[in-house]
Every structure is written in structure tokens, then in C-alpha cells.
mmCIF file of C-alpha atoms in Angstrom:
data_model
loop_
_atom_site.group_PDB
_atom_site.id
_atom_site.type_symbol
_atom_site.label_atom_id
_atom_site.label_comp_id
_atom_site.label_asym_id
_atom_site.label_seq_id
_atom_site.Cartn_x
_atom_site.Cartn_y
_atom_site.Cartn_z
ATOM 1 C CA MET A 1 -16.543 -1.587 -9.676
ATOM 2 C CA LYS A 2 -13.820 1.073 -9.777
ATOM 3 C CA ARG A 3 -10.520 0.219 -8.138
ATOM 4 C CA ILE A 4 -9.047 2.545 -5.500
ATOM 5 C CA ASN A 5 -5.763 4.000 -6.738
ATOM 6 C CA THR A 6 -2.524 3.690 -4.795
ATOM 7 C CA ALA A 7 -2.393 7.273 -3.552
ATOM 8 C CA THR A 8 -5.920 7.064 -2.127
ATOM 9 C CA ARG A 9 -5.113 3.801 -0.377
ATOM 10 C CA TYR A 10 -1.940 5.352 1.045
ATOM 11 C CA LEU A 11 -3.877 8.386 2.296
ATOM 12 C CA LEU A 12 -6.428 6.111 3.984
ATOM 13 C CA LEU A 13 -3.587 4.388 5.832
ATOM 14 C CA ILE A 14 -2.270 7.791 6.935
ATOM 15 C CA LEU A 15 -5.773 8.690 8.155
ATOM 16 C CA ALA A 16 -5.925 5.459 10.169
ATOM 17 C CA ALA A 17 -2.551 6.293 11.730
ATOM 18 C CA ALA A 18 -3.784 9.796 12.580
ATOM 19 C CA ILE A 19 -6.839 8.361 14.330
ATOM 20 C CA LEU A 20 -4.608 5.916 16.211
ATOM 21 C CA ASN A 21 -2.357 8.824 17.159
ATOM 22 C CA ARG A 22 -5.353 10.651 18.619
ATOM 23 C CA LEU A 23 -6.083 7.693 20.896
ATOM 24 C CA THR A 24 -2.545 7.194 22.234
ATOM 25 C CA ASP A 25 -0.621 8.984 24.965
ATOM 26 C CA GLY A 26 2.994 9.465 25.845
ATOM 27 C CA SER A 27 6.059 8.898 23.718
ATOM 28 C CA ILE A 28 4.245 6.637 21.251
ATOM 29 C CA ASN A 29 2.215 9.712 20.294
ATOM 30 C CA LEU A 30 5.418 11.506 19.315
ATOM 31 C CA VAL A 31 6.643 8.520 17.307
ATOM 32 C CA ILE A 32 3.369 8.269 15.376
ATOM 33 C CA SER A 33 3.372 12.038 14.746
ATOM 34 C CA ILE A 34 6.870 11.915 13.275
ATOM 35 C CA THR A 35 5.924 8.892 11.163
ATOM 36 C CA LEU A 36 2.853 10.718 9.865
ATOM 37 C CA CYS A 37 4.919 13.734 8.844
ATOM 38 C CA LEU A 38 7.424 11.545 7.042
ATOM 39 C CA ALA A 39 4.680 9.481 5.368
ATOM 40 C CA LEU A 40 3.075 12.567 3.841
ATOM 41 C CA ILE A 41 6.126 13.234 1.654
ATOM 42 C CA PRO A 42 5.857 10.053 -0.465
ATOM 43 C CA ALA A 43 2.071 10.464 -0.523
ATOM 44 C CA ALA A 44 2.440 13.885 -2.113
ATOM 45 C CA ILE A 45 4.941 12.506 -4.627
ATOM 46 C CA ARG A 46 2.578 9.663 -5.572
ATOM 47 C CA MET A 47 -0.356 12.031 -5.949
ATOM 48 C CA ASP A 48 1.720 14.318 -8.153
ATOM 49 C CA ARG A 49 2.901 11.400 -10.279
ATOM 50 C CA GLU A 50 -0.675 10.098 -10.730
ATOM 51 C CA ASP A 51 -1.860 13.601 -11.583
ATOM 52 C CA LYS A 52 0.732 13.865 -14.363
ATOM 53 C CA LYS A 53 -0.402 10.527 -15.845
ATOM 54 C CA GLU A 54 -3.942 11.803 -16.416
#
């Protein structure tokens, strides 16, 4: 069975946070939105790093 790489696992966690963000209201929605934006930066760096390895 093939193992899921780190970038894919990280993107799945971001997807789960986005779904949670959709279900929340108020100021927590803003906090999750900011966290999602900040989490996409390291995800892009990891994906780029894994792409260079191959």
C-alpha cells in the first residue's frame, strides 16, 4: 500500500479546517480563515520541495 506523502496529509488537514470554517459563525470564522491563509504558505513550500526531489 502506498504511503500518503507529507504535503498531501497537510493539504487534507487544511481541507478539514476549511470545512470546519464553513460550519462556524462569528469571530471564530475569522480566526480559522486567517489560519487557513497562513497554513497555505508552508504547504506550498512543502509541495515545491517534494516536487524538486522527484
